[in-house]
PDB file of C-alpha atoms and ligand atoms in Angstrom:
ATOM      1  CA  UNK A 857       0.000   0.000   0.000  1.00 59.00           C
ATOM      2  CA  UNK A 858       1.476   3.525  -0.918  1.00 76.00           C
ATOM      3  CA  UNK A 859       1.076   6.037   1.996  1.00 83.00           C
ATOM      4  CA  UNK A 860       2.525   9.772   1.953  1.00 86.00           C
ATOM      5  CA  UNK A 861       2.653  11.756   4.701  1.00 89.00           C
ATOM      6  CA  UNK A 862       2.380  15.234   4.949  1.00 93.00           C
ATOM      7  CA  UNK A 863       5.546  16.912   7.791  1.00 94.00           C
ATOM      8  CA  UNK A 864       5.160  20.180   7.057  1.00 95.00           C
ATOM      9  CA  UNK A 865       5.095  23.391   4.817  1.00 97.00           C
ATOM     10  CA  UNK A 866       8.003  26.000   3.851  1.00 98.00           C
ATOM     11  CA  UNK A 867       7.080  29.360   3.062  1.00 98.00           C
ATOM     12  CA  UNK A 868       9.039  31.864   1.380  1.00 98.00           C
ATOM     13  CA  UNK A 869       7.429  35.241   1.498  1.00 98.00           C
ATOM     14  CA  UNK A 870       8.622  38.741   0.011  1.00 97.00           C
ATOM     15  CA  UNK A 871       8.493  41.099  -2.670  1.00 97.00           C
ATOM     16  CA  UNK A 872       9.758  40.572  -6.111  1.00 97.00           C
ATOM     17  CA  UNK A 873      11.200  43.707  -7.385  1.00 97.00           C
ATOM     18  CA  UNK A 874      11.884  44.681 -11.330  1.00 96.00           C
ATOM     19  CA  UNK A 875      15.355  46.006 -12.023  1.00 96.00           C
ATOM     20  CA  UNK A 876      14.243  46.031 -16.128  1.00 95.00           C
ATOM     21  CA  UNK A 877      11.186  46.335 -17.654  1.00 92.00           C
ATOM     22  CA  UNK A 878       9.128  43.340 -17.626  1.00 91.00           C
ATOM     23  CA  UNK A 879       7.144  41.303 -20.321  1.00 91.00           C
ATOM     24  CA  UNK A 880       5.306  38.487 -19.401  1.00 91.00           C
ATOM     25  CA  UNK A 881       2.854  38.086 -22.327  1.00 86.00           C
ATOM     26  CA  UNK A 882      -1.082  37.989 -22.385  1.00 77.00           C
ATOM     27  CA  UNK A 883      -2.822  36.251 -25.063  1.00 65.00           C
ATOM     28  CA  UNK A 884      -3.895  37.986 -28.670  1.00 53.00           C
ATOM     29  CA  UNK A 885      -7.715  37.412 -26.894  1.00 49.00           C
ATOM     30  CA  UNK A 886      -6.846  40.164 -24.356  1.00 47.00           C
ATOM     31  CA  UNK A 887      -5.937  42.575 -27.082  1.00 49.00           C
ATOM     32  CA  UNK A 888      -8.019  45.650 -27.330  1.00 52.00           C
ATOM     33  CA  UNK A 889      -8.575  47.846 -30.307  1.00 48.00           C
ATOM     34  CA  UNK A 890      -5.772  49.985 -30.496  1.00 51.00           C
ATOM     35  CA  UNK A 891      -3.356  48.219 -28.561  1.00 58.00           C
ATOM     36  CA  UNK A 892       0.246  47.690 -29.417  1.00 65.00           C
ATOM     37  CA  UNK A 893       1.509  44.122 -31.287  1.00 71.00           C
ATOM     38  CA  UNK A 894       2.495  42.361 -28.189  1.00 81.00           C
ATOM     39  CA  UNK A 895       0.686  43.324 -24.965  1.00 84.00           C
ATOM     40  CA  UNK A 896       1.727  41.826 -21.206  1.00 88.00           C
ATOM     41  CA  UNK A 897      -0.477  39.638 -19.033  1.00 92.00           C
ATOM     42  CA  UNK A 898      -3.160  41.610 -16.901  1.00 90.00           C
ATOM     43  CA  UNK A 899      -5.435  40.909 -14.559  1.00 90.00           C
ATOM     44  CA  UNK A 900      -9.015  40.650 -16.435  1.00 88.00           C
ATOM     45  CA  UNK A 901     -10.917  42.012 -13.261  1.00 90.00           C
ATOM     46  CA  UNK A 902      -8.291  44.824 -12.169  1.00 89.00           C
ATOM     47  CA  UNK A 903      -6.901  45.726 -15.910  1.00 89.00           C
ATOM     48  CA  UNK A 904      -3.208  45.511 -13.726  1.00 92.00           C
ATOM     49  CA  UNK A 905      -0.400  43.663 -14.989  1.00 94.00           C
ATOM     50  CA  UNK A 906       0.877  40.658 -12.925  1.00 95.00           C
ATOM     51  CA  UNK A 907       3.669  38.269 -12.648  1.00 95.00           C
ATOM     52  CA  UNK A 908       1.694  34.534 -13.085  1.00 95.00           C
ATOM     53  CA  UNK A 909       3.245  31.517 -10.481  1.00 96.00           C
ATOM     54  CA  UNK A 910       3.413  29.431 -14.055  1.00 94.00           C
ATOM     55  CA  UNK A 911       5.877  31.647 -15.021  1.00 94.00           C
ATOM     56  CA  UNK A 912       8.223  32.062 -11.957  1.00 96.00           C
ATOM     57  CA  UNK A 913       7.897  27.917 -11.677  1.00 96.00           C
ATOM     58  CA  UNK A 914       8.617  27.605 -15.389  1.00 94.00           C
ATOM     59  CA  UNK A 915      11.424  29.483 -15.639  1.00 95.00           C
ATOM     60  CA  UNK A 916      12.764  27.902 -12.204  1.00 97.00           C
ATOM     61  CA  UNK A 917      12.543  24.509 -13.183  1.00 96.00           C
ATOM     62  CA  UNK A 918      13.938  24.617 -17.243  1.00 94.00           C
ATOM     63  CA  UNK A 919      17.253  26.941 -15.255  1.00 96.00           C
ATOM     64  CA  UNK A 920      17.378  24.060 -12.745  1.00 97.00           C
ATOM     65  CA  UNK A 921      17.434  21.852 -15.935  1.00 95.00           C
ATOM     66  CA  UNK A 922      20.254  23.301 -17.222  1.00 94.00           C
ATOM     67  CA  UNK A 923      22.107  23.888 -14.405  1.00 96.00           C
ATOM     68  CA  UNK A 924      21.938  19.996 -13.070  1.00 94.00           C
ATOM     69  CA  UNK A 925      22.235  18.822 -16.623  1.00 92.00           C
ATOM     70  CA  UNK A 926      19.369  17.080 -16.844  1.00 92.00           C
ATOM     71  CA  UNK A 927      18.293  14.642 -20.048  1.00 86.00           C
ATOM     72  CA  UNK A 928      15.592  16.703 -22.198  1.00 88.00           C
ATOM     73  CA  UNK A 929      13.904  13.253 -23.072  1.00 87.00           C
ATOM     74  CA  UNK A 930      10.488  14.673 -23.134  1.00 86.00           C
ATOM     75  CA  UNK A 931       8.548  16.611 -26.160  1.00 85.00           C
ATOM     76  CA  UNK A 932       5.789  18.838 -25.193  1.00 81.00           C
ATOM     77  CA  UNK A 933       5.557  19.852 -28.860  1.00 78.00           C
ATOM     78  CA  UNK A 934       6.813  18.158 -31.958  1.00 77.00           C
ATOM     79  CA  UNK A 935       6.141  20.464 -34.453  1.00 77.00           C
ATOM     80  CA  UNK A 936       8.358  23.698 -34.645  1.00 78.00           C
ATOM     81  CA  UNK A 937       9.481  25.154 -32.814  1.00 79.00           C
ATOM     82  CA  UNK A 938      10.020  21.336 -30.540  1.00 82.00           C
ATOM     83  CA  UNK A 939       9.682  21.914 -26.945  1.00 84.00           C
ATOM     84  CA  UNK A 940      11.312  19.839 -24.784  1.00 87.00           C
ATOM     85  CA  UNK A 941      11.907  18.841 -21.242  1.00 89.00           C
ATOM     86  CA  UNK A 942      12.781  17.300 -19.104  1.00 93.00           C
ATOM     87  CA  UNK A 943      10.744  14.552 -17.060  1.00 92.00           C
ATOM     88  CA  UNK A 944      12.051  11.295 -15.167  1.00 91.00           C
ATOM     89  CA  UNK A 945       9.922   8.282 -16.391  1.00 87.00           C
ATOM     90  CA  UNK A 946      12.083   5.499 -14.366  1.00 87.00           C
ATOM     91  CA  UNK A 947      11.669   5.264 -10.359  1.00 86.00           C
ATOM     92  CA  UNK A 948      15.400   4.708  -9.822  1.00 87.00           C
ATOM     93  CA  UNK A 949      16.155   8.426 -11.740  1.00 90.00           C
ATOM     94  CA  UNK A 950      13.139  10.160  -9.908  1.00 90.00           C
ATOM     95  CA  UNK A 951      14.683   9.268  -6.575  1.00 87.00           C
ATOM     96  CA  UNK A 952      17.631  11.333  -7.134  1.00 91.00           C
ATOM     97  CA  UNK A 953      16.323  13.848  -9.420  1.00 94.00           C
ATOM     98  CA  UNK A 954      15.867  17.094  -7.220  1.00 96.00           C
ATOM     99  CA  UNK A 955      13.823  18.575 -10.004  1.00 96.00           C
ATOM    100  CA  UNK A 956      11.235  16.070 -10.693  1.00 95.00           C
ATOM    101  CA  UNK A 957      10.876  15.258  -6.984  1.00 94.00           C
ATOM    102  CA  UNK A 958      10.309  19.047  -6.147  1.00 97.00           C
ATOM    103  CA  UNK A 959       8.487  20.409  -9.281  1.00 96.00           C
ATOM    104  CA  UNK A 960       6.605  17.445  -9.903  1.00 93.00           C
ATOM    105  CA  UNK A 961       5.938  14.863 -12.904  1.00 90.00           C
ATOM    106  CA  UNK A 962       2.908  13.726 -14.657  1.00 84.00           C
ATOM    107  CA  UNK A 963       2.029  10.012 -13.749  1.00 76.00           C
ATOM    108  CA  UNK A 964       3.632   7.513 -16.223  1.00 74.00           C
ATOM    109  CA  UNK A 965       3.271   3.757 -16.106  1.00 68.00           C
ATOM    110  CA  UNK A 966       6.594   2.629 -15.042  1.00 73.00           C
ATOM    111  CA  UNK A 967       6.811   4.717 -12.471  1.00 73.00           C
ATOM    112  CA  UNK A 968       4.116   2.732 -10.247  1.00 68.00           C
ATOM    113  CA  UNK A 969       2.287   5.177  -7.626  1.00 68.00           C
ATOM    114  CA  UNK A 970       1.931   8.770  -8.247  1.00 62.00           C
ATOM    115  CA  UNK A 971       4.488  10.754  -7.171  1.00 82.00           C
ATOM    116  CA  UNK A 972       3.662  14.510  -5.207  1.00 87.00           C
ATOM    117  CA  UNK A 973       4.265  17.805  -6.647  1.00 92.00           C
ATOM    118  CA  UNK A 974       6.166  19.688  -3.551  1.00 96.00           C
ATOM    119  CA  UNK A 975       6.415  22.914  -4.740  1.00 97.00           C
ATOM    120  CA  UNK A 976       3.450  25.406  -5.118  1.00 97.00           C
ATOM    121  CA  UNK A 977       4.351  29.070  -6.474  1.00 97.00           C
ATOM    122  CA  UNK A 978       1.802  31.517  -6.371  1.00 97.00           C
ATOM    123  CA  UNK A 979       1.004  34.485  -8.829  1.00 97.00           C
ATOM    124  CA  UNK A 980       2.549  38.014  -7.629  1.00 97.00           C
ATOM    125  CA  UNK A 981       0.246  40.754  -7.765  1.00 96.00           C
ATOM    126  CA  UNK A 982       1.226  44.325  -8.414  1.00 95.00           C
ATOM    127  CA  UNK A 983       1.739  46.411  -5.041  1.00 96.00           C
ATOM    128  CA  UNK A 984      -0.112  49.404  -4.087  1.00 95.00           C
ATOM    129  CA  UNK A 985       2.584  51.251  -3.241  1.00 95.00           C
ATOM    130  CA  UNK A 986       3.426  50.566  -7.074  1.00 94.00           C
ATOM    131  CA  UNK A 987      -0.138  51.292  -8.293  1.00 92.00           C
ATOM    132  CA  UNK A 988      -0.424  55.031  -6.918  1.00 92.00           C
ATOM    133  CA  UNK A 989       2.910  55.355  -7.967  1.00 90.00           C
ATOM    134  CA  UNK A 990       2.400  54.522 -11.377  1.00 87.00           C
ATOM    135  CA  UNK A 991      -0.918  56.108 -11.496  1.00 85.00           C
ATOM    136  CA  UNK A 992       0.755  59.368 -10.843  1.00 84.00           C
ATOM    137  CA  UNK A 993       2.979  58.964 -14.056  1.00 82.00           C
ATOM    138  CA  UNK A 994       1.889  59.622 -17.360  1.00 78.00           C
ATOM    139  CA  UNK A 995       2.932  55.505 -18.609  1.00 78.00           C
ATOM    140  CA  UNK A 996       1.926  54.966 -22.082  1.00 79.00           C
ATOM    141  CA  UNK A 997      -1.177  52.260 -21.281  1.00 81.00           C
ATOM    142  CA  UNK A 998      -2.205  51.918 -17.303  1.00 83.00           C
ATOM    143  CA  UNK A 999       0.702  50.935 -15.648  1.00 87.00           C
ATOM    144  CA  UNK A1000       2.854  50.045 -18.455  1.00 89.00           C
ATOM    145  CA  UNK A1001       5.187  51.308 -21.230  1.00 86.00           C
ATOM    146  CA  UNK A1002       5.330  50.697 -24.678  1.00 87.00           C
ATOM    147  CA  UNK A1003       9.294  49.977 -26.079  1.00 85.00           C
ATOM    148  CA  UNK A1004       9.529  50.446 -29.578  1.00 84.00           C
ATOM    149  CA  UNK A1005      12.509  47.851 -31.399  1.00 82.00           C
ATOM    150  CA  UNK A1006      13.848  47.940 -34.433  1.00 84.00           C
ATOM    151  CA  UNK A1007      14.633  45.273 -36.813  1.00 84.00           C
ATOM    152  CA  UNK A1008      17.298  45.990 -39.092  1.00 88.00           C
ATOM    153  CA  UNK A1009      17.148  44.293 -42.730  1.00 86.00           C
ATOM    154  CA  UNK A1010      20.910  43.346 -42.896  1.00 89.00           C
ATOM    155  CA  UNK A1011      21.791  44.034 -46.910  1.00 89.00           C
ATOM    156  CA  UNK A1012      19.231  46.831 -47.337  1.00 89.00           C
ATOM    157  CA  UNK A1013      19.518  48.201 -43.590  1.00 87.00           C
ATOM    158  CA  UNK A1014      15.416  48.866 -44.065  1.00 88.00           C
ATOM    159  CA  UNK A1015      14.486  49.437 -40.542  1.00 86.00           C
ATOM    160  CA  UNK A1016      11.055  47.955 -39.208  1.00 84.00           C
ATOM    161  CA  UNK A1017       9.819  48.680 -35.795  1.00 84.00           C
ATOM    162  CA  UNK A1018       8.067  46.215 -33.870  1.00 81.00           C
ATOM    163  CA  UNK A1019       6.184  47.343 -30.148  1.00 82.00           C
ATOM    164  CA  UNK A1020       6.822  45.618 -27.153  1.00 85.00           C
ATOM    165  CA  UNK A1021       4.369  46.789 -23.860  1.00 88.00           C
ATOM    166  CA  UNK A1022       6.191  46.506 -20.528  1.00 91.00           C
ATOM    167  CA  UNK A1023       6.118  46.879 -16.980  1.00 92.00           C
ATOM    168  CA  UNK A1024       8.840  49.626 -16.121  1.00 92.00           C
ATOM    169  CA  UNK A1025      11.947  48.822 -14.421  1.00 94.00           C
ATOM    170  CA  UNK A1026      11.392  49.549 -10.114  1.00 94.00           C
ATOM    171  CA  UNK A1027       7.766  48.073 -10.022  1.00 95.00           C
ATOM    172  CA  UNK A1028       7.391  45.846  -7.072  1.00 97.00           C
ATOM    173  CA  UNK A1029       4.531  43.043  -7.165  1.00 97.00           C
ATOM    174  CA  UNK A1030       3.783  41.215  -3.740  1.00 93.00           C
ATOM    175  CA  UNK A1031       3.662  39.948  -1.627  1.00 94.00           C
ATOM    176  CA  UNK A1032       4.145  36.668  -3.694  1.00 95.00           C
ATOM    177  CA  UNK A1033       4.593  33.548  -1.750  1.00 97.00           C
ATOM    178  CA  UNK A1034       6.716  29.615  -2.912  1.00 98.00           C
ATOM    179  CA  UNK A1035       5.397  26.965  -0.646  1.00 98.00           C
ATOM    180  CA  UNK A1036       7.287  23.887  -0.337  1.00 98.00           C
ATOM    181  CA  UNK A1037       5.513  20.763   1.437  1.00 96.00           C
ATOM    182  CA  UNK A1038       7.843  18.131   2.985  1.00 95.00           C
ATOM    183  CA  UNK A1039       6.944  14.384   2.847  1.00 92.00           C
ATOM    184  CA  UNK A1040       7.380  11.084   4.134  1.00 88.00           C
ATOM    185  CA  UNK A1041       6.499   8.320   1.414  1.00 81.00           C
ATOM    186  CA  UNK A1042       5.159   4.871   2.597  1.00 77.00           C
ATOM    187  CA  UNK A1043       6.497   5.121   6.231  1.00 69.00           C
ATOM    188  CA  UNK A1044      10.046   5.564   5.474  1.00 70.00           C
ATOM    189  CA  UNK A1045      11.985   6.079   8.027  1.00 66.00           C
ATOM    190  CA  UNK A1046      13.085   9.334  10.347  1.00 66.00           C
ATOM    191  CA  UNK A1047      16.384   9.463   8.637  1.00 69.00           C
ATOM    192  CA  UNK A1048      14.825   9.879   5.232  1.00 81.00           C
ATOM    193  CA  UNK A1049      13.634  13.909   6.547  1.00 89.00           C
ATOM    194  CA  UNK A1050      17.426  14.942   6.268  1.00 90.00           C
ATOM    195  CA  UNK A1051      16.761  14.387   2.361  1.00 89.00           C
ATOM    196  CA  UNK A1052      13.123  15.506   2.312  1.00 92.00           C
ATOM    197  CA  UNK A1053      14.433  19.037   3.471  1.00 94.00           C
ATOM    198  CA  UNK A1054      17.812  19.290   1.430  1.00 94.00           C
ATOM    199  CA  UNK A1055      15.383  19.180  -1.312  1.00 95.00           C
ATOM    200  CA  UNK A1056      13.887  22.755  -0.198  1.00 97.00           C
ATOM    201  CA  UNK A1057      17.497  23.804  -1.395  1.00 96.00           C
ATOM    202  CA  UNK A1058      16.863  23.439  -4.508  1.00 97.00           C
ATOM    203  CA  UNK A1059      13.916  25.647  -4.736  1.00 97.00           C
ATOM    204  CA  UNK A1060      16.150  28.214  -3.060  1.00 97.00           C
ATOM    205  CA  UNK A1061      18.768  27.829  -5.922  1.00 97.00           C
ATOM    206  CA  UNK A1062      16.180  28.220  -8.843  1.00 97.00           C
ATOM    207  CA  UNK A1063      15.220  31.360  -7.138  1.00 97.00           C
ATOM    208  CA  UNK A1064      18.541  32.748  -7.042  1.00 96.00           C
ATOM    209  CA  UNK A1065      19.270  31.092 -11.169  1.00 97.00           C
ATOM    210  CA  UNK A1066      15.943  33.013 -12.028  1.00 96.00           C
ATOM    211  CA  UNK A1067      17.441  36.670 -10.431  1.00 96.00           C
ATOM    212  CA  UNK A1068      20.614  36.099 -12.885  1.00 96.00           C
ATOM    213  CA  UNK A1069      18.729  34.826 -15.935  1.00 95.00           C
ATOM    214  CA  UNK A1070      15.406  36.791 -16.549  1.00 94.00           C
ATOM    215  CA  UNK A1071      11.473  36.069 -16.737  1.00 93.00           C
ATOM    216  CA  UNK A1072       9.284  36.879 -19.553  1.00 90.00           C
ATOM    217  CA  UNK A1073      10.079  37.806 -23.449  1.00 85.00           C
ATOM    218  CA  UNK A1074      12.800  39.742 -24.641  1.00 83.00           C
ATOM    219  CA  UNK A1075      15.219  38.514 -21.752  1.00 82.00           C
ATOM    220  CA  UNK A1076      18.761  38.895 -24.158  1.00 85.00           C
ATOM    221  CA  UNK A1077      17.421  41.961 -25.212  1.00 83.00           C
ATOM    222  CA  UNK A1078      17.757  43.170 -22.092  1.00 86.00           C
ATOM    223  CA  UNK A1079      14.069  42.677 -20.493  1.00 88.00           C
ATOM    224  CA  UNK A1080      12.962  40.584 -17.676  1.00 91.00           C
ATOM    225  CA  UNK A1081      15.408  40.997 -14.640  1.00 95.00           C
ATOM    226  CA  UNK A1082      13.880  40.842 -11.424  1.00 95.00           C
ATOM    227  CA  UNK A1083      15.223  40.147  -7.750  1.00 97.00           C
ATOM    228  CA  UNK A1084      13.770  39.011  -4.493  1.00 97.00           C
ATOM    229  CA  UNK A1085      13.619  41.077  -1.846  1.00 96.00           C
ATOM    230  CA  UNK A1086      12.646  41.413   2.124  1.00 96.00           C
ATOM    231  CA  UNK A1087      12.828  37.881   2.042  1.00 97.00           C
ATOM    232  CA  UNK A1088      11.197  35.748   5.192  1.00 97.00           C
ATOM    233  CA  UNK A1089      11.393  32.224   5.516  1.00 97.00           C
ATOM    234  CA  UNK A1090       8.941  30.117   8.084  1.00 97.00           C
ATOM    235  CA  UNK A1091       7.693  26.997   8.920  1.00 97.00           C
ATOM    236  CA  UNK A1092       4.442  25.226  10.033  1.00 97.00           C
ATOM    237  CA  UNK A1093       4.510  21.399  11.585  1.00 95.00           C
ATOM    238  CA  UNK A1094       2.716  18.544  11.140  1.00 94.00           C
ATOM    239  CA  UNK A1095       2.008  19.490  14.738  1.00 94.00           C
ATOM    240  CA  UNK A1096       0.939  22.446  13.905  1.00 95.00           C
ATOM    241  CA  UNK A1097      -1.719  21.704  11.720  1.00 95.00           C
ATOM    242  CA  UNK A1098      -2.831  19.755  14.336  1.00 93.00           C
ATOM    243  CA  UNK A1099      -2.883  21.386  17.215  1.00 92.00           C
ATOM    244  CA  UNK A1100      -2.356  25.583  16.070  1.00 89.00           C
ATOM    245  CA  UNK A1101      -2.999  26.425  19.623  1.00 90.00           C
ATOM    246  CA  UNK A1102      -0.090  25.083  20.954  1.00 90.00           C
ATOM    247  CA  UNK A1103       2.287  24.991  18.242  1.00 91.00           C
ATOM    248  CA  UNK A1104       3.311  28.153  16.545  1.00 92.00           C
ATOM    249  CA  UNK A1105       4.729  28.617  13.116  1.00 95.00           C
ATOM    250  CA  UNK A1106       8.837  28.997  13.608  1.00 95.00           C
ATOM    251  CA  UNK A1107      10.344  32.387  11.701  1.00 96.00           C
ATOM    252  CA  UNK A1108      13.337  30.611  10.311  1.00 95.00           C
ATOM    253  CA  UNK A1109      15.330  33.527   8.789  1.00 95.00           C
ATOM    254  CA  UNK A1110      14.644  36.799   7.437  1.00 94.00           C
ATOM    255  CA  UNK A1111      16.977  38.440   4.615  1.00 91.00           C
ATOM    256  CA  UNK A1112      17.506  40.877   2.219  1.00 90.00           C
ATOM    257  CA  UNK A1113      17.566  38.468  -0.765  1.00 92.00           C
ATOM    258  CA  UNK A1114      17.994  34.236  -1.520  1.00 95.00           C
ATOM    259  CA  UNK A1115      21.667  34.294  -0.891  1.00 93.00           C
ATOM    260  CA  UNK A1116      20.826  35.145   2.789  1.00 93.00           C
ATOM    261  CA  UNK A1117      18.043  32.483   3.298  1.00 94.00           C
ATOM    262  CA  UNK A1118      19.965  29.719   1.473  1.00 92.00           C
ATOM    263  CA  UNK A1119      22.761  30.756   4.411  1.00 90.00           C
ATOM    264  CA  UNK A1120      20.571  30.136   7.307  1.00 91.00           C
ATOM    265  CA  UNK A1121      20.856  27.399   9.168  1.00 90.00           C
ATOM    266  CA  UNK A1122      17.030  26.848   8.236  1.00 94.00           C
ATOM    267  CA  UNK A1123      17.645  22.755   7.963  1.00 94.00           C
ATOM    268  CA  UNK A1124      17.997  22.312  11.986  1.00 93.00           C
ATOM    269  CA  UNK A1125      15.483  24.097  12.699  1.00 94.00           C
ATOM    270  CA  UNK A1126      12.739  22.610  10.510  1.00 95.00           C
ATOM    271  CA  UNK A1127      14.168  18.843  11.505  1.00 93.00           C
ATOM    272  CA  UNK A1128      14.075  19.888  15.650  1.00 92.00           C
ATOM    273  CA  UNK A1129      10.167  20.863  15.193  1.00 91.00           C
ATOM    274  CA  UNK A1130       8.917  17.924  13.082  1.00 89.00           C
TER     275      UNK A1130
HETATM  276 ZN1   ZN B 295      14.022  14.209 -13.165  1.00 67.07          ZN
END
């Protein structure tokens, strides 16, 4: 019989911060009459741009590819352009892949039970603070600008601008929130929670990959950086859940950005209240 466990949640709260401008695309069925060619993703009810969880999660995960070289042995699109990721479809390569055991993977049939998806990443809405800012400044559309690019025909050097809408550079959307549950699978043993919470590292780690890559379109072209800022990092129990009364949820570091957070000594902590 499979059995999985629930030990507790991670939370990483904060701010995320735009050092560029931003864009995250919307679809051509959000484009109004008079728009420009490539609008960014808004929030139907509000009309404000956002930054969707999808996007912070997607990004996260094909960096973490990369970065622990993982095999691309899955197409999510044939055609062109091919897509391709990557997914674990053996049990023995899933128990050591970070990526697939944190992000998630869709149930295959040699992989026997399904396997949980630990990390959640929620979408980041803009701040107030950045809203009546913004709303003071004469932006090109409601709380955005419009960059004009130019491609250049390379024999004739005919010029032909294309329009790209973005979210200025110092726009701050929050608070956005990761959460990252912690597991035990089919009664394993005590010592298998050292493991279960090294794993949170690796969410840390595509955070900090995402602030040195970018998010959204246009990234080499200089769109798209963003940090995270005012960092906190907690912790709720099994217990907790439980009992909230007489448990309380553990502050396990504060910091300015992910570098400080993966630098606490967060993994004590969580392992001396489970
Ligand atoms: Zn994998």
């Amino acid at each position: 019989m499979a059995s999985i466990q629930l030990q507790g949640k991670i939370f990483v709260r904060g701010e995320i911060k735009t050092t560029t401008g931003l864009h995250i695309g919307g679809s051509a069925g959000e484009l109004d009459i008079g728009g420009v060619d490539n609008p960014v993703i808004r929030n139907p009810l509000t009309r404000e741009p956002y930054i969707p969880g999808s996007s912070l999660r997607g990004k996260m995960r094909s960096l973490l590819d990369r970065h622990l070289n993982r095999d691309l042995n899955k197409f999510i699109r044939r055609g062109r352009p091919q897509v391709r990721v990557h997914e674990c479809d053996q049990l023995a390569d899933y128990q050591s892949c970070p990526v697939c055991q944190v992000f998630g993977i869709a149930p295959t049939a040699n992989m026997g039970d399904t396997m949980p998806t630990r990390l959640i990443v929620r979408d980041a809405l803009l701040t107030a603070a950045t809203r009546d800012r913004f709303a003071e400044i004469d932006t090109d559309m409601p709380y955005t600008e419009v960059k004009t690019e130019v491609a250049i025909d390379r024999i004739t050097s005919a010029a032909t601008p294309r329009q790209n809408e973005r979210v200025p550079a110092d726009a701050t959307f929050g608070p956005f929130e990761v959460v990252h549950s912690l597991y035990t699978l089919n009664s394993a043993p005590a010592e298998s929670i050292d493991r279960e919470i090294d794993l949170f590292d690796t969410v840390l780690k595509g955070m900090e990959l995402l602030e040195d890559d970018y998010i959204g379109g246009s990234g080499s072209r200089g769109s798209g950086k963003i940090v995270f800022c005012d960092l906190e990092l907690t912790f709720k129990s099994r217990k907790y859940y439980e009992n909230p009364q007489s448990v309380s949820v553990i502050s396990l570091a504060q910091g300015a950005g992910v570098a400080a957070l993966r630098g606490a000594n967060y993994q004590s902590q969580i392992k001396a209240a489970i």
